[in-house]
């Protein structure tokens, strides 16, 4: 994993370089600056219903345009932000921005729901569920229009705390998706214990669906598993029409991916929505 990050030129952001690393500290103070001074933005990525081809859901994805390093992928700086506890401030910014945008869309009569990615660190923070509820009230957005995406690892770090947060959020109506499903190490037994509504099948399985028989089997199994538990199955990383058709044949509920479009700034996302009617 480290080697891969290094090869990709991201050695600068390797979390294992530890916090003494000066460049890492500089980067984190740059991030604080970005949070406070408008250096971050959200892009929105559509999720399309496979039964009627409608889009009433999107995922908010964080973007950081660094003044010197250019666009830094979220996968890189989020790991660092988690190590520095900056993740709390960062997630609050993402939630506030996403909820404000959602409010604008709802006021325009656009039928939309939003997913926000939340880290394990947020979930084990005992104030998180209450803070989120306050933000929803503040923005005057129905909780049912917000979905929180968590990864399986978030359920392992501190399952008791995670469960408390999830239960609290479910109680006021937020829905929960397990992101990157299939890549984690956890036991599936949490599906019966946790208030989960959606399984998002990791793109690594979806992308090779048509070429790799075992990936196809895995995707089909996760879709069936979702339905057995009364959950929705969402495929992410759909890049072509043939994969989409295969997913429809497997009864997948929703799809997300570059086949529809790249994640887009809000204004471009609105245009995309309008063009497809
Ligand atoms: P994720 O939540 O699994 O988000 C999906 C990622 O897959 C996004 O990358 C998206 O651009 C990409 N993707 C979607 N469809 C396709 C496709 O068809 N093909 C390919 N090749 N890629 C596709 P992105 O935006 O770089 O985000 C990467 C990860 O960073 C996210 O994975 C999520 O774990 C994390 N992340 C992004 N925004 C936030 C945030 O606001 N908070 C937290 N905690 N994490 C975030
Ligand atoms: Mg996600
Ligand atoms: Mg994912
Ligand atoms: Mg991911």
Coordinates of N, CA and C in Angstrom, one line a residue, residues 75-190:
X75 N -8.7 11.3 -0.9 CA -8.1 10.1 -0.3 C -6.8 10.4 0.4
X76 N -6.1 11.4 -0.1 CA -4.8 11.7 0.4 C -4.9 12.6 1.7
X77 N -5.6 13.7 1.6 CA -5.5 14.6 2.8 C -6.5 14.2 3.9
X78 N -7.5 13.3 3.6 CA -8.4 12.9 4.7 C -7.7 12.0 5.7
X79 N -6.8 11.2 5.2 CA -6.1 10.3 6.1 C -5.3 11.2 7.1
X80 N -4.6 12.2 6.5 CA -3.8 13.1 7.4 C -4.7 13.9 8.3
X81 N -5.9 14.3 7.8 CA -6.8 15.1 8.7 C -7.3 14.2 9.8
X82 N -7.5 12.9 9.6 CA -7.9 12.0 10.7 C -6.8 11.9 11.7
X83 N -5.6 11.8 11.3 CA -4.5 11.7 12.3 C -4.3 13.0 13.1
X84 N -4.7 14.1 12.6 CA -4.6 15.4 13.2 C -5.8 15.9 13.9
X85 N -6.8 15.1 13.9 CA -8.1 15.5 14.5 C -8.8 16.7 13.8
X86 N -8.2 17.0 12.6 CA -8.8 18.1 11.8 C -10.1 17.6 11.2
X87 N -10.3 16.3 11.2 CA -11.4 15.7 10.5 C -12.7 16.2 11.0
X88 N -12.7 16.5 12.3 CA -14.0 17.0 12.9 C -14.4 18.3 12.2
X89 N -13.5 19.2 12.2 CA -13.7 20.5 11.5 C -14.1 20.3 10.0
X90 N -13.3 19.4 9.4 CA -13.5 19.2 8.0 C -14.9 18.6 7.7
X91 N -15.3 17.6 8.4 CA -16.6 17.0 8.2 C -17.7 18.0 8.5
X92 N -17.5 18.8 9.5 CA -18.5 19.9 9.8 C -18.7 20.8 8.6
X93 N -17.5 21.2 8.0 CA -17.6 22.0 6.8 C -18.3 21.4 5.7
X94 N -18.0 20.1 5.4 CA -18.6 19.3 4.4 C -20.2 19.2 4.6
X95 N -20.5 18.9 5.8 CA -22.0 18.8 6.1 C -22.7 20.1 5.9
X96 N -22.1 21.2 6.5 CA -22.8 22.5 6.4 C -22.9 22.9 4.9
X97 N -21.9 22.7 4.1 CA -21.9 23.1 2.7 C -22.9 22.2 2.0
X98 N -22.9 20.9 2.2 CA -23.9 20.0 1.5 C -25.3 20.3 1.9
X99 N -25.6 20.6 3.2 CA -26.9 20.9 3.6 C -27.4 22.2 3.0
X100 N -26.5 23.2 3.0 CA -26.9 24.5 2.4 C -27.3 24.3 0.9
X101 N -26.5 23.5 0.2 CA -26.7 23.3 -1.2 C -28.1 22.5 -1.4
X102 N -28.3 21.5 -0.5 CA -29.5 20.8 -0.6 C -30.7 21.7 -0.4
X103 N -30.6 22.6 0.6 CA -31.7 23.5 0.9 C -32.0 24.3 -0.4
X104 N -31.0 24.8 -1.1 CA -31.2 25.6 -2.3 C -31.9 24.8 -3.3
X105 N -31.5 23.5 -3.5 CA -32.2 22.7 -4.5 C -33.6 22.4 -4.1
X106 N -33.9 22.1 -2.9 CA -35.2 21.8 -2.5 C -36.1 23.1 -2.6
X107 N -35.6 24.2 -2.3 CA -36.3 25.5 -2.5 C -36.6 25.7 -4.0
X108 N -35.8 25.2 -4.9 CA -36.0 25.4 -6.3 C -37.0 24.3 -6.8
X109 N -37.4 23.4 -6.0 CA -38.3 22.3 -6.4 C -37.6 21.1 -7.0
X110 N -36.3 21.1 -6.8 CA -35.5 19.9 -7.3 C -35.6 18.8 -6.2
X111 N -36.1 17.6 -6.6 CA -36.2 16.5 -5.7 C -34.9 15.8 -5.6
X112 N -34.2 16.2 -4.5 CA -32.8 15.7 -4.3 C -32.5 15.2 -2.9
X113 N -31.7 14.2 -2.8 CA -31.1 13.7 -1.5 C -29.6 13.7 -1.6
X114 N -28.9 13.8 -0.5 CA -27.5 13.9 -0.6 C -26.8 12.9 0.4
X115 N -25.7 12.3 -0.1 CA -24.9 11.5 0.7 C -23.6 12.3 1.1
X116 N -23.2 12.1 2.3 CA -21.9 12.7 2.8 C -21.1 11.6 3.4
X117 N -19.8 11.6 3.0 CA -18.9 10.6 3.6 C -18.4 11.0 5.0
X118 N -18.5 10.1 5.9 CA -18.2 10.4 7.3 C -17.1 9.4 7.7
X119 N -16.1 9.9 8.4 CA -15.0 9.0 8.8 C -15.3 8.3 10.2
X120 N -14.6 7.3 10.4 CA -14.7 6.5 11.7 C -14.5 7.4 12.9
X121 N -13.6 8.4 12.7 CA -13.3 9.3 13.8 C -14.5 10.2 14.2
X122 N -15.3 10.5 13.2 CA -16.6 11.3 13.4 C -17.6 10.4 14.2
X123 N -17.7 9.2 13.7 CA -18.7 8.3 14.2 C -18.5 7.9 15.7
X124 N -17.2 7.9 16.1 CA -16.9 7.5 17.5 C -16.9 8.8 18.4
X125 N -17.1 9.9 17.8 CA -17.2 11.2 18.6 C -18.6 11.3 19.2
X126 N -18.8 11.3 20.5 CA -20.1 11.1 21.1 C -21.0 12.4 20.8
X127 N -20.4 13.5 20.4 CA -21.2 14.7 20.1 C -21.7 14.7 18.7
X128 N -21.2 13.8 17.9 CA -21.4 13.9 16.4 C -22.9 13.9 16.1
X129 N -23.6 12.9 16.6 CA -25.0 12.7 16.2 C -25.8 13.9 16.6
X130 N -25.6 14.5 17.8 CA -26.3 15.7 18.2 C -26.0 16.9 17.3
X131 N -24.7 17.1 17.1 CA -24.2 18.2 16.2 C -24.9 18.1 14.8
X132 N -25.0 16.9 14.3 CA -25.6 16.7 13.0 C -27.1 17.1 13.0
X133 N -27.7 16.7 14.1 CA -29.2 17.0 14.2 C -29.4 18.5 14.2
X134 N -28.5 19.2 15.0 CA -28.6 20.6 15.1 C -28.3 21.3 13.7
X135 N -27.4 20.7 13.0 CA -27.1 21.3 11.6 C -28.3 21.1 10.7
X136 N -29.0 20.0 10.8 CA -30.2 19.7 10.0 C -31.3 20.7 10.3
X137 N -31.5 21.0 11.6 CA -32.5 22.0 12.0 C -32.1 23.4 11.5
X138 N -30.8 23.7 11.7 CA -30.3 25.0 11.3 C -30.5 25.3 9.8
X139 N -30.4 24.2 9.0 CA -30.5 24.4 7.6 C -31.9 24.1 7.1
X140 N -32.8 23.7 8.0 CA -34.2 23.5 7.6 C -34.3 22.5 6.5
X141 N -33.5 21.4 6.7 CA -33.6 20.3 5.7 C -34.1 19.0 6.4
X142 N -35.0 18.3 5.8 CA -35.5 17.1 6.4 C -34.4 16.0 6.5
X143 N -34.3 15.4 7.7 CA -33.2 14.5 7.9 C -33.3 13.3 6.9
X144 N -34.5 13.0 6.5 CA -34.6 11.8 5.5 C -33.9 12.1 4.2
X145 N -33.5 13.3 3.9 CA -32.9 13.7 2.7 C -31.4 13.5 2.8
X146 N -30.9 13.2 4.0 CA -29.4 13.1 4.1 C -29.1 11.6 4.4
X147 N -28.0 11.2 3.7 CA -27.5 9.9 4.0 C -26.0 10.0 4.4
X148 N -25.6 9.2 5.3 CA -24.2 9.2 5.8 C -23.6 8.0 5.2
X149 N -22.4 8.1 4.6 CA -21.7 7.0 4.1 C -20.5 6.7 5.0
X150 N -20.5 5.4 5.5 CA -19.5 5.0 6.4 C -18.8 3.8 5.8
X151 N -17.6 3.5 6.1 CA -16.9 2.3 5.6 C -17.0 1.2 6.7
X152 N -16.7 0.0 6.3 CA -16.8 -1.1 7.2 C -15.8 -1.0 8.4
X153 N -14.7 -0.3 8.1 CA -13.6 -0.1 9.1 C -14.2 0.7 10.2
X154 N -15.1 1.7 9.9 CA -15.7 2.5 10.9 C -16.5 1.7 12.0
X155 N -16.9 0.5 11.6 CA -17.7 -0.3 12.4 C -16.8 -1.2 13.3
X156 N -15.5 -1.3 13.0 CA -14.7 -2.1 13.7 C -13.9 -1.4 14.8
X157 N -13.5 -0.2 14.5 CA -12.7 0.6 15.5 C -13.3 0.6 16.9
X158 N -14.5 1.0 16.9 CA -15.2 1.1 18.2 C -16.7 0.8 18.0
X159 N -17.0 -0.5 17.8 CA -18.4 -0.8 17.4 C -19.5 -0.3 18.3
X160 N -19.2 -0.2 19.6 CA -20.2 0.3 20.6 C -20.6 1.7 20.4
X161 N -19.5 2.5 20.3 CA -19.7 4.0 20.0 C -20.3 4.2 18.7
X162 N -19.8 3.5 17.7 CA -20.4 3.6 16.3 C -21.8 3.3 16.3
X163 N -22.2 2.2 17.0 CA -23.6 1.8 17.0 C -24.5 2.9 17.7
X164 N -23.9 3.5 18.8 CA -24.7 4.6 19.4 C -25.0 5.8 18.5
X165 N -23.9 6.2 17.8 CA -24.1 7.3 16.8 C -25.1 6.9 15.7
X166 N -25.0 5.7 15.2 CA -25.9 5.3 14.1 C -27.3 5.2 14.6
X167 N -27.5 4.7 15.8 CA -28.9 4.6 16.3 C -29.5 6.0 16.5
X168 N -28.7 6.9 17.0 CA -29.2 8.2 17.3 C -29.6 8.9 15.9
X169 N -28.7 8.7 14.9 CA -29.0 9.3 13.6 C -30.3 8.7 13.0
X170 N -30.4 7.3 13.1 CA -31.6 6.7 12.6 C -32.8 7.2 13.3
X171 N -32.7 7.5 14.6 CA -33.8 7.9 15.4 C -34.4 9.2 14.8
X172 N -33.5 10.1 14.4 CA -34.1 11.4 13.8 C -34.2 11.3 12.3
X173 N -33.9 10.2 11.7 CA -34.3 10.0 10.3 C -33.2 10.0 9.2
X174 N -31.9 10.1 9.6 CA -30.9 10.1 8.6 C -30.7 8.6 8.1
X175 N -30.4 8.4 6.9 CA -30.1 7.0 6.5 C -28.6 6.8 6.4
X176 N -28.3 5.5 6.4 CA -26.9 5.1 6.5 C -26.5 4.1 5.4
X177 N -25.4 4.4 4.7 CA -24.9 3.5 3.7 C -23.6 3.0 4.1
X178 N -23.3 1.7 3.8 CA -22.0 1.2 4.0 C -21.2 1.3 2.6
X179 N -20.2 2.1 2.6 CA -19.4 2.5 1.4 C -18.4 1.4 1.2
X180 N -17.9 1.3 -0.1 CA -16.8 0.4 -0.5 C -17.1 -1.0 0.0
X181 N -18.4 -1.5 0.0 CA -18.7 -2.8 0.6 C -18.0 -3.9 -0.2
X182 N -17.5 -4.8 0.6 CA -16.8 -5.9 0.0 C -15.3 -5.8 0.2
X183 N -14.8 -4.6 0.5 CA -13.3 -4.5 0.7 C -12.9 -4.6 2.1
X184 N -13.8 -4.5 3.1 CA -13.5 -4.5 4.5 C -13.2 -5.9 5.0
X185 N -12.9 -5.9 6.3 CA -12.6 -7.2 7.0 C -13.7 -7.7 7.9
X186 N -14.7 -6.9 8.0 CA -15.6 -7.1 9.1 C -16.6 -8.3 8.8
X187 N -17.2 -8.8 9.9 CA -18.1 -9.8 9.7 C -19.4 -9.3 9.3
X188 N -20.1 -10.0 8.4 CA -21.4 -9.5 7.9 C -22.5 -9.5 9.0
X189 N -22.2 -10.0 10.2 CA -23.2 -10.0 11.2 C -23.6 -8.6 11.6
X190 N -22.8 -7.6 11.3 CA -23.3 -6.3 11.7 C -24.5 -5.9 10.9

